[in-house]
Coordinates of N, CA and C and ligand atoms in Angstrom, one line a residue:
M28 N -59.0 -48.1 -6.1 CA -60.1 -47.5 -6.9 C -60.7 -46.3 -6.3
N29 N -60.8 -45.2 -7.0 CA -61.3 -43.9 -6.5 C -62.8 -43.9 -6.9
E30 N -63.7 -44.1 -6.0 CA -65.1 -44.2 -6.3 C -65.7 -42.9 -7.0
K31 N -65.3 -41.8 -6.5 CA -65.8 -40.5 -7.0 C -65.3 -40.3 -8.5
L32 N -64.1 -40.7 -8.7 CA -63.5 -40.6 -10.1 C -64.2 -41.5 -11.0
S33 N -64.5 -42.7 -10.5 CA -65.3 -43.7 -11.4 C -66.6 -43.2 -11.8
V34 N -67.3 -42.6 -10.8 CA -68.6 -42.0 -11.1 C -68.5 -40.9 -12.2
L35 N -67.5 -40.0 -12.0 CA -67.3 -38.9 -12.9 C -67.0 -39.5 -14.3
K36 N -66.2 -40.5 -14.3 CA -65.8 -41.2 -15.6 C -67.0 -41.7 -16.3
N37 N -67.8 -42.4 -15.6 CA -69.0 -43.0 -16.2 C -69.9 -42.0 -16.8
E38 N -70.0 -40.8 -16.2 CA -70.8 -39.7 -16.8 C -70.1 -39.2 -18.0
C39 N -68.8 -39.0 -17.9 CA -68.0 -38.4 -19.0 C -68.1 -39.3 -20.3
L40 N -68.1 -40.6 -20.1 CA -68.2 -41.5 -21.2 C -69.4 -41.4 -22.1
K41 N -70.5 -40.8 -21.4 CA -71.7 -40.6 -22.2 C -71.8 -39.2 -22.8
C42 N -70.8 -38.3 -22.5 CA -71.0 -36.9 -22.9 C -71.0 -36.7 -24.4
K43 N -72.0 -35.8 -24.8 CA -72.1 -35.4 -26.2 C -72.3 -33.9 -26.2
A44 N -71.6 -33.2 -25.3 CA -71.8 -31.8 -25.1 C -71.3 -30.9 -26.3
C45 N -70.4 -31.5 -27.1 CA -69.9 -30.7 -28.2 C -69.8 -31.6 -29.4
E46 N -69.5 -31.1 -30.6 CA -69.4 -31.8 -31.9 C -68.5 -33.0 -31.8
L47 N -67.4 -32.9 -31.0 CA -66.4 -34.0 -31.0 C -67.0 -35.3 -30.5
G48 N -68.1 -35.2 -29.7 CA -68.8 -36.4 -29.3 C -69.4 -37.2 -30.4
K49 N -69.6 -36.6 -31.6 CA -70.2 -37.3 -32.7 C -69.1 -38.2 -33.4
S50 N -67.9 -37.7 -33.5 CA -66.9 -38.3 -34.4 C -65.9 -39.2 -33.6
R51 N -65.9 -39.1 -32.3 CA -64.9 -39.9 -31.5 C -65.3 -41.4 -31.6
T52 N -64.2 -42.2 -31.4 CA -64.4 -43.7 -31.2 C -64.6 -43.9 -29.7
N53 N -63.7 -43.4 -28.9 CA -63.8 -43.5 -27.4 C -63.5 -42.2 -26.7
V54 N -64.2 -41.9 -25.6 CA -63.8 -40.8 -24.8 C -62.5 -41.2 -24.1
V55 N -61.6 -40.3 -24.1 CA -60.3 -40.5 -23.4 C -60.3 -39.7 -22.1
F56 N -60.8 -40.4 -21.0 CA -61.0 -39.7 -19.8 C -59.7 -39.5 -19.0
G57 N -58.9 -40.6 -18.9 CA -57.6 -40.5 -18.1 C -57.1 -41.8 -17.9
D58 N -55.8 -41.9 -17.4 CA -55.2 -43.2 -17.2 C -54.1 -43.1 -16.1
G59 N -54.0 -44.1 -15.3 CA -52.9 -44.1 -14.3 C -53.5 -44.4 -12.9
N60 N -52.8 -44.1 -11.9 CA -53.2 -44.3 -10.5 C -54.3 -43.3 -10.2
D61 N -55.5 -43.8 -9.9 CA -56.6 -42.9 -9.6 C -56.4 -42.0 -8.3
N62 N -55.5 -42.4 -7.5 CA -55.2 -41.7 -6.3 C -53.9 -41.0 -6.3
A63 N -53.3 -40.8 -7.5 CA -52.0 -40.2 -7.6 C -52.1 -38.7 -7.2
K64 N -51.0 -38.2 -6.7 CA -50.9 -36.8 -6.4 C -50.1 -36.0 -7.4
I65 N -49.7 -36.7 -8.4 CA -49.0 -36.0 -9.6 C -49.9 -36.3 -10.8
V66 N -50.4 -35.2 -11.4 CA -51.3 -35.3 -12.5 C -50.7 -34.7 -13.8
F67 N -50.5 -35.4 -14.8 CA -50.0 -34.9 -16.1 C -51.2 -34.5 -16.9
I68 N -51.1 -33.3 -17.6 CA -52.2 -32.9 -18.4 C -51.7 -32.6 -19.8
G69 N -52.3 -33.3 -20.8 CA -52.0 -33.0 -22.2 C -53.2 -32.2 -22.9
E70 N -53.1 -32.1 -24.2 CA -54.1 -31.2 -24.8 C -55.4 -32.0 -25.2
A71 N -55.3 -32.9 -26.2 CA -56.4 -33.6 -26.7 C -55.9 -35.0 -27.3
P72 N -56.8 -36.0 -27.3 CA -56.4 -37.3 -27.8 C -56.0 -37.2 -29.3
G73 N -55.1 -38.1 -29.8 CA -54.9 -38.3 -31.2 C -55.5 -39.6 -31.6
A74 N -55.1 -40.1 -32.8 CA -55.7 -41.3 -33.4 C -55.6 -42.6 -32.5
N75 N -54.4 -42.8 -32.0 CA -54.2 -44.0 -31.2 C -55.0 -43.9 -29.9
E76 N -55.0 -42.8 -29.3 CA -55.7 -42.5 -28.0 C -57.2 -42.8 -28.2
D77 N -57.7 -42.2 -29.4 CA -59.1 -42.4 -29.7 C -59.5 -43.9 -29.8
L78 N -58.6 -44.6 -30.5 CA -58.9 -46.1 -30.7 C -58.8 -46.8 -29.4
Q79 N -57.9 -46.5 -28.5 CA -57.7 -47.3 -27.3 C -58.4 -46.7 -26.1
G80 N -58.8 -45.4 -26.2 CA -59.5 -44.8 -25.0 C -58.6 -44.5 -23.9
K81 N -57.3 -44.3 -24.2 CA -56.3 -43.9 -23.2 C -55.4 -42.8 -23.7
P82 N -55.0 -41.9 -22.8 CA -54.1 -40.8 -23.3 C -52.7 -41.3 -23.5
F83 N -52.0 -40.7 -24.4 CA -50.5 -40.9 -24.6 C -50.2 -42.4 -24.8
V84 N -50.7 -43.0 -25.8 CA -50.4 -44.4 -26.0 C -49.6 -44.7 -27.3
G85 N -49.5 -43.7 -28.2 CA -48.7 -43.9 -29.4 C -47.2 -43.8 -29.1
R86 N -46.5 -43.5 -30.2 CA -45.0 -43.4 -30.1 C -44.6 -42.4 -29.0
S87 N -45.2 -41.3 -29.1 CA -44.8 -40.2 -28.1 C -45.2 -40.6 -26.7
G88 N -46.4 -41.3 -26.6 CA -46.8 -41.7 -25.3 C -45.8 -42.7 -24.7
K89 N -45.3 -43.6 -25.5 CA -44.3 -44.6 -25.0 C -43.0 -43.9 -24.6
L90 N -42.6 -42.8 -25.3 CA -41.4 -42.1 -24.9 C -41.7 -41.3 -23.6
L91 N -42.9 -40.8 -23.4 CA -43.2 -40.1 -22.2 C -43.1 -41.1 -21.0
D92 N -43.7 -42.3 -21.2 CA -43.6 -43.4 -20.2 C -42.2 -43.7 -19.8
E93 N -41.4 -43.9 -20.9 CA -40.0 -44.2 -20.7 C -39.2 -43.2 -19.9
M94 N -39.4 -41.9 -20.3 CA -38.7 -40.8 -19.6 C -39.2 -40.7 -18.2
C95 N -40.5 -40.9 -17.9 CA -41.0 -40.9 -16.6 C -40.4 -42.0 -15.7
E96 N -40.5 -43.2 -16.3 CA -40.0 -44.3 -15.6 C -38.5 -44.2 -15.2
S97 N -37.7 -43.5 -16.0 CA -36.3 -43.3 -15.7 C -36.1 -42.5 -14.5
V98 N -37.1 -41.8 -14.0 CA -36.9 -41.0 -12.8 C -37.9 -41.4 -11.7
G99 N -38.5 -42.6 -11.9 CA -39.3 -43.2 -10.8 C -40.8 -42.7 -10.8
L100 N -41.2 -42.3 -12.0 CA -42.7 -41.9 -12.2 C -43.3 -42.9 -13.1
S101 N -44.5 -43.4 -12.7 CA -45.2 -44.4 -13.5 C -46.7 -44.3 -13.4
R102 N -47.4 -44.6 -14.4 CA -48.9 -44.6 -14.4 C -49.3 -45.8 -13.4
N103 N -48.4 -46.8 -13.3 CA -48.8 -47.9 -12.4 C -48.7 -47.6 -10.9
T104 N -48.0 -46.5 -10.6 CA -47.8 -46.2 -9.2 C -48.2 -44.8 -8.7
N105 N -47.6 -43.8 -9.3 CA -47.6 -42.5 -8.7 C -48.1 -41.4 -9.6
I106 N -48.5 -41.6 -10.8 CA -49.0 -40.5 -11.7 C -50.3 -40.9 -12.4
Y107 N -51.0 -39.9 -12.8 CA -52.2 -40.0 -13.5 C -52.1 -39.1 -14.7
I108 N -52.7 -39.4 -15.9 CA -52.6 -38.6 -17.1 C -53.9 -38.3 -17.6
A109 N -54.2 -37.1 -17.9 CA -55.5 -36.7 -18.5 C -55.3 -35.6 -19.6
N110 N -56.3 -35.3 -20.4 CA -56.2 -34.3 -21.3 C -57.2 -33.2 -21.0
T111 N -57.0 -32.0 -21.5 CA -57.9 -30.9 -21.3 C -59.2 -31.1 -22.1
V112 N -59.1 -31.8 -23.3 CA -60.2 -32.1 -24.1 C -60.3 -33.7 -24.2
K113 N -61.4 -34.2 -24.0 CA -61.5 -35.7 -23.8 C -61.8 -36.5 -25.1
C114 N -62.2 -35.8 -26.2 CA -62.5 -36.5 -27.4 C -61.6 -36.0 -28.5
R115 N -61.2 -36.9 -29.5 CA -60.3 -36.5 -30.5 C -60.9 -35.6 -31.5
P116 N -60.2 -34.5 -31.8 CA -60.7 -33.6 -32.9 C -60.3 -34.3 -34.2
P117 N -61.3 -34.3 -35.2 CA -61.0 -35.0 -36.5 C -59.8 -34.4 -37.1
E118 N -59.0 -35.3 -37.8 CA -57.8 -34.9 -38.5 C -56.8 -34.3 -37.6
N119 N -56.9 -34.5 -36.3 CA -55.9 -33.9 -35.3 C -55.9 -32.4 -35.4
R120 N -57.0 -31.8 -35.8 CA -57.0 -30.3 -35.8 C -57.0 -29.9 -34.3
D121 N -56.8 -28.6 -34.1 CA -56.8 -28.0 -32.7 C -58.3 -28.0 -32.3
P122 N -58.5 -28.3 -31.0 CA -59.9 -28.1 -30.5 C -60.3 -26.6 -30.6
S123 N -61.5 -26.4 -30.9 CA -62.0 -25.0 -31.0 C -62.2 -24.4 -29.6
P124 N -62.2 -23.1 -29.4 CA -62.4 -22.5 -28.1 C -63.7 -23.0 -27.5
Y125 N -64.7 -23.2 -28.4 CA -66.0 -23.7 -27.9 C -65.9 -25.1 -27.3
E126 N -65.2 -25.9 -28.0 CA -65.0 -27.3 -27.6 C -64.2 -27.3 -26.3
Q127 N -63.2 -26.5 -26.2 CA -62.3 -26.4 -25.0 C -63.2 -26.0 -23.8
R128 N -64.1 -25.0 -24.0 CA -64.9 -24.6 -22.9 C -65.9 -25.6 -22.5
A129 N -66.5 -26.3 -23.5 CA -67.5 -27.3 -23.3 C -66.9 -28.5 -22.4
C130 N -65.6 -28.8 -22.7 CA -65.0 -29.9 -22.0 C -64.4 -29.6 -20.7
A131 N -64.1 -28.3 -20.4 CA -63.3 -27.9 -19.3 C -63.8 -28.5 -17.9
G132 N -65.1 -28.7 -17.8 CA -65.7 -29.1 -16.5 C -65.2 -30.5 -16.1
W133 N -64.9 -31.4 -17.1 CA -64.5 -32.7 -16.8 C -63.2 -32.8 -16.1
L134 N -62.2 -32.0 -16.7 CA -60.9 -32.0 -16.1 C -61.0 -31.3 -14.7
K135 N -61.8 -30.2 -14.6 CA -62.0 -29.5 -13.3 C -62.5 -30.5 -12.3
G136 N -63.4 -31.3 -12.7 CA -64.0 -32.3 -11.8 C -62.9 -33.3 -11.4
Q137 N -62.1 -33.8 -12.3 CA -61.1 -34.7 -12.0 C -60.1 -34.1 -10.9
L138 N -59.7 -32.9 -11.2 CA -58.8 -32.2 -10.3 C -59.4 -32.0 -8.9
E139 N -60.6 -31.6 -8.9 CA -61.3 -31.4 -7.6 C -61.3 -32.7 -6.8
I140 N -61.6 -33.8 -7.4 CA -61.6 -35.1 -6.7 C -60.2 -35.5 -6.3
M141 N -59.3 -35.4 -7.2 CA -57.9 -36.0 -7.0 C -57.0 -35.0 -6.1
R142 N -57.3 -33.8 -6.2 CA -56.5 -32.8 -5.4 C -55.0 -33.1 -5.5
P143 N -54.4 -32.9 -6.7 CA -53.0 -33.2 -6.9 C -52.1 -32.2 -6.2
L144 N -50.9 -32.7 -5.8 CA -49.9 -31.8 -5.3 C -49.1 -31.1 -6.4
I145 N -49.0 -31.8 -7.5 CA -48.2 -31.3 -8.6 C -49.0 -31.6 -9.9
I146 N -49.1 -30.5 -10.8 CA -49.6 -30.7 -12.1 C -48.5 -30.5 -13.1
V147 N -48.3 -31.4 -14.0 CA -47.3 -31.3 -15.0 C -48.0 -31.2 -16.4
C148 N -47.9 -30.0 -17.0 CA -48.5 -29.8 -18.3 C -47.6 -30.4 -19.4
V149 N -48.2 -31.1 -20.3 CA -47.4 -31.8 -21.3 C -47.5 -31.0 -22.6
G150 N -46.5 -30.1 -22.9 CA -46.5 -29.3 -24.1 C -47.0 -27.9 -23.9
R151 N -46.8 -27.1 -24.9 CA -47.1 -25.7 -24.8 C -48.6 -25.4 -24.7
I152 N -49.4 -26.1 -25.5 CA -50.8 -25.8 -25.5 C -51.5 -26.0 -24.2
A153 N -51.1 -27.2 -23.6 CA -51.7 -27.5 -22.2 C -51.2 -26.5 -21.2
A154 N -49.9 -26.1 -21.3 CA -49.3 -25.2 -20.4 C -50.0 -23.8 -20.5
Q155 N -50.3 -23.4 -21.7 CA -50.9 -22.1 -21.9 C -52.4 -22.1 -21.4
E156 N -53.0 -23.3 -21.4 CA -54.3 -23.3 -20.9 C -54.4 -23.4 -19.4
V157 N -53.4 -24.1 -18.8 CA -53.5 -24.4 -17.4 C -52.6 -23.4 -16.6
I158 N -51.4 -23.0 -17.1 CA -50.6 -22.1 -16.3 C -50.8 -20.6 -16.7
G159 N -50.9 -20.4 -17.9 CA -51.1 -19.0 -18.3 C -50.9 -18.8 -19.8
K160 N -51.7 -17.9 -20.5 CA -51.7 -17.8 -21.9 C -50.4 -17.4 -22.5
D161 N -49.5 -16.7 -21.7 CA -48.2 -16.2 -22.2 C -47.1 -17.2 -21.9
F162 N -47.4 -18.4 -21.4 CA -46.4 -19.4 -21.1 C -45.5 -19.7 -22.3
S163 N -44.2 -19.7 -22.1 CA -43.2 -20.0 -23.2 C -42.6 -21.3 -22.8
I164 N -42.9 -22.4 -23.6 CA -42.3 -23.7 -23.2 C -40.8 -23.7 -23.3
S165 N -40.2 -23.0 -24.3 CA -38.8 -23.0 -24.5 C -38.1 -22.3 -23.3
R166 N -38.7 -21.3 -22.8 CA -38.0 -20.5 -21.7 C -38.4 -21.0 -20.3
Q167 N -39.6 -21.5 -20.2 CA -40.2 -21.8 -18.8 C -40.4 -23.3 -18.5
H168 N -40.0 -24.2 -19.4 CA -40.2 -25.6 -19.0 C -39.4 -25.9 -17.8
G169 N -40.0 -26.7 -16.9 CA -39.3 -27.1 -15.7 C -39.4 -26.1 -14.6
E170 N -39.9 -24.9 -14.8 CA -40.1 -24.0 -13.7 C -41.4 -24.4 -12.9
F171 N -41.4 -24.1 -11.6 CA -42.6 -24.4 -10.8 C -43.3 -23.1 -10.5
F172 N -44.6 -23.2 -10.6 CA -45.5 -22.0 -10.2 C -46.4 -22.5 -9.1
R173 N -46.5 -21.7 -8.0 CA -47.3 -22.1 -6.9 C -48.8 -21.6 -7.2
H174 N -49.7 -22.5 -7.0 CA -51.1 -22.2 -7.1 C -51.8 -22.8 -5.9
G175 N -52.0 -21.9 -4.9 CA -52.6 -22.5 -3.6 C -51.6 -23.5 -3.0
K176 N -52.1 -24.7 -2.7 CA -51.2 -25.7 -2.2 C -50.5 -26.5 -3.3
M177 N -50.9 -26.2 -4.6 CA -50.4 -27.0 -5.7 C -49.2 -26.3 -6.4
Y178 N -48.4 -27.2 -7.0 CA -47.3 -26.7 -7.9 C -47.7 -27.0 -9.3
L179 N -47.5 -26.0 -10.2 CA -47.8 -26.3 -11.6 C -46.4 -26.2 -12.4
T180 N -46.2 -27.0 -13.3 CA -45.0 -27.0 -14.1 C -45.4 -27.5 -15.5
A181 N -44.4 -27.4 -16.5 CA -44.6 -27.9 -17.8 C -43.3 -28.5 -18.4
V182 N -43.5 -29.6 -19.2 CA -42.4 -30.2 -19.9 C -42.7 -30.2 -21.4
Y183 N -41.6 -30.3 -22.2 CA -41.8 -30.4 -23.6 C -42.7 -31.6 -24.0
H184 N -43.6 -31.4 -25.0 CA -44.4 -32.5 -25.4 C -43.5 -33.6 -26.0
P185 N -43.8 -34.9 -25.7 CA -42.9 -36.0 -26.2 C -42.9 -36.0 -27.7
A186 N -43.9 -35.5 -28.4 CA -43.9 -35.5 -29.9 C -42.8 -34.5 -30.3
A187 N -42.6 -33.4 -29.6 CA -41.5 -32.5 -29.9 C -40.2 -33.1 -29.6
V188 N -40.1 -33.9 -28.6 CA -38.8 -34.6 -28.2 C -38.5 -35.6 -29.3
L189 N -39.5 -36.3 -29.9 CA -39.3 -37.2 -31.0 C -38.8 -36.5 -32.2
R190 N -39.3 -35.3 -32.4 CA -38.8 -34.5 -33.6 C -37.4 -34.0 -33.4
N191 N -37.1 -33.7 -32.1 CA -35.8 -33.1 -31.8 C -35.2 -33.8 -30.6
I192 N -34.5 -34.8 -30.8 CA -34.0 -35.7 -29.6 C -33.1 -34.9 -28.7
N193 N -32.6 -33.8 -29.1 CA -31.8 -32.9 -28.3 C -32.6 -32.4 -27.1
L194 N -33.9 -32.4 -27.2 CA -34.7 -31.9 -26.1 C -34.9 -33.0 -25.0
K195 N -34.4 -34.2 -25.2 CA -34.7 -35.3 -24.3 C -34.0 -35.1 -22.9
P196 N -32.7 -34.7 -22.9 CA -32.0 -34.6 -21.6 C -32.7 -33.5 -20.7
A197 N -33.1 -32.4 -21.3 CA -33.8 -31.3 -20.5 C -35.1 -31.8 -20.0
T198 N -35.8 -32.6 -20.8 CA -37.1 -33.1 -20.4 C -37.0 -34.1 -19.3
V199 N -36.0 -35.0 -19.4 CA -35.8 -36.0 -18.3 C -35.4 -35.2 -17.0
E200 N -34.6 -34.2 -17.1 CA -34.2 -33.4 -16.0 C -35.4 -32.7 -15.3
D201 N -36.3 -32.2 -16.2 CA -37.5 -31.5 -15.6 C -38.4 -32.6 -14.9
L202 N -38.5 -33.8 -15.5 CA -39.3 -34.8 -14.8 C -38.6 -35.2 -13.5
K203 N -37.3 -35.2 -13.5 CA -36.5 -35.6 -12.2 C -36.9 -34.5 -11.1
K204 N -36.9 -33.3 -11.6 CA -37.3 -32.2 -10.6 C -38.7 -32.4 -10.0
V205 N -39.6 -32.9 -10.9 CA -41.0 -33.2 -10.4 C -40.9 -34.3 -9.3
R206 N -40.1 -35.3 -9.6 CA -40.0 -36.4 -8.7 C -39.4 -35.9 -7.3
E207 N -38.4 -35.1 -7.5 CA -37.7 -34.6 -6.2 C -38.6 -33.7 -5.4
L208 N -39.4 -32.9 -6.1 CA -40.3 -32.0 -5.4 C -41.4 -32.8 -4.7
Y209 N -41.9 -33.8 -5.4 CA -42.9 -34.7 -4.8 C -42.3 -35.4 -3.6
D210 N -41.1 -35.9 -3.6 CA -40.5 -36.6 -2.5 C -40.4 -35.6 -1.3
K211 N -40.0 -34.3 -1.7 CA -39.8 -33.3 -0.6 C -41.1 -33.0 0.1
I212 N -42.2 -32.8 -0.8 CA -43.5 -32.5 -0.2 C -44.0 -33.6 0.7
T213 N -43.9 -34.8 0.2 CA -44.5 -35.9 0.9 C -43.7 -36.4 2.1
A214 N -42.4 -36.0 2.1 CA -41.6 -36.4 3.3 C -42.0 -35.6 4.5
G215 N -42.5 -34.4 4.3 CA -42.8 -33.6 5.5 C -44.1 -34.0 6.0
Ligands
SF4_23 S1 -64.9 -33.3 -26.1 FE1 -65.6 -33.1 -24.0 S2 -67.4 -31.9 -24.1 FE2 -67.1 -32.6 -26.2 S3 -68.3 -34.5 -26.3 FE3 -66.2 -35.1 -25.7 S4 -66.3 -35.2 -23.4 FE4 -68.1 -34.0 -24.1

């Protein structure tokens, strides 16, 4: 148990700093190993996530878990998953720039406490927010970008993989590279 993260989570669960706080069922703070050094970041919760209060729990979340587990990455052991926006936008609309800004402090706080070695953005929107606004998921997925002591990378969103199963081998390969980099960093 990561005490600082628990304190931050308890504060976040009470947040009403933007309109999304009125319509949500649950705040989706994050899930996985609180002390993990690999943090996955998605965009915003969907309907299943809102109901269960956990990120990536629907069909696409199950696929993400399955692909991660095939390369030795798991929420039970070595990864943590969070979103840039913690409450579900109604009708799955995109979060507004105001909502994104209002919520940014929670993820920042999580990352300051957890100090990950590797951040894996899940999908284009999260990658454009975290890595850079010109990030191209089709051209740059699986590439690593150094940010201080941290490495940033991005993989296709599992919902995109469900729509086009041909993206699955490349996504598994990208996740394998994450695992290999993690092993290399932690071996030294
Ligand atoms: S989306 Fe973020 S800022 Fe808005 S109410 Fe939820 S936790 Fe607070």
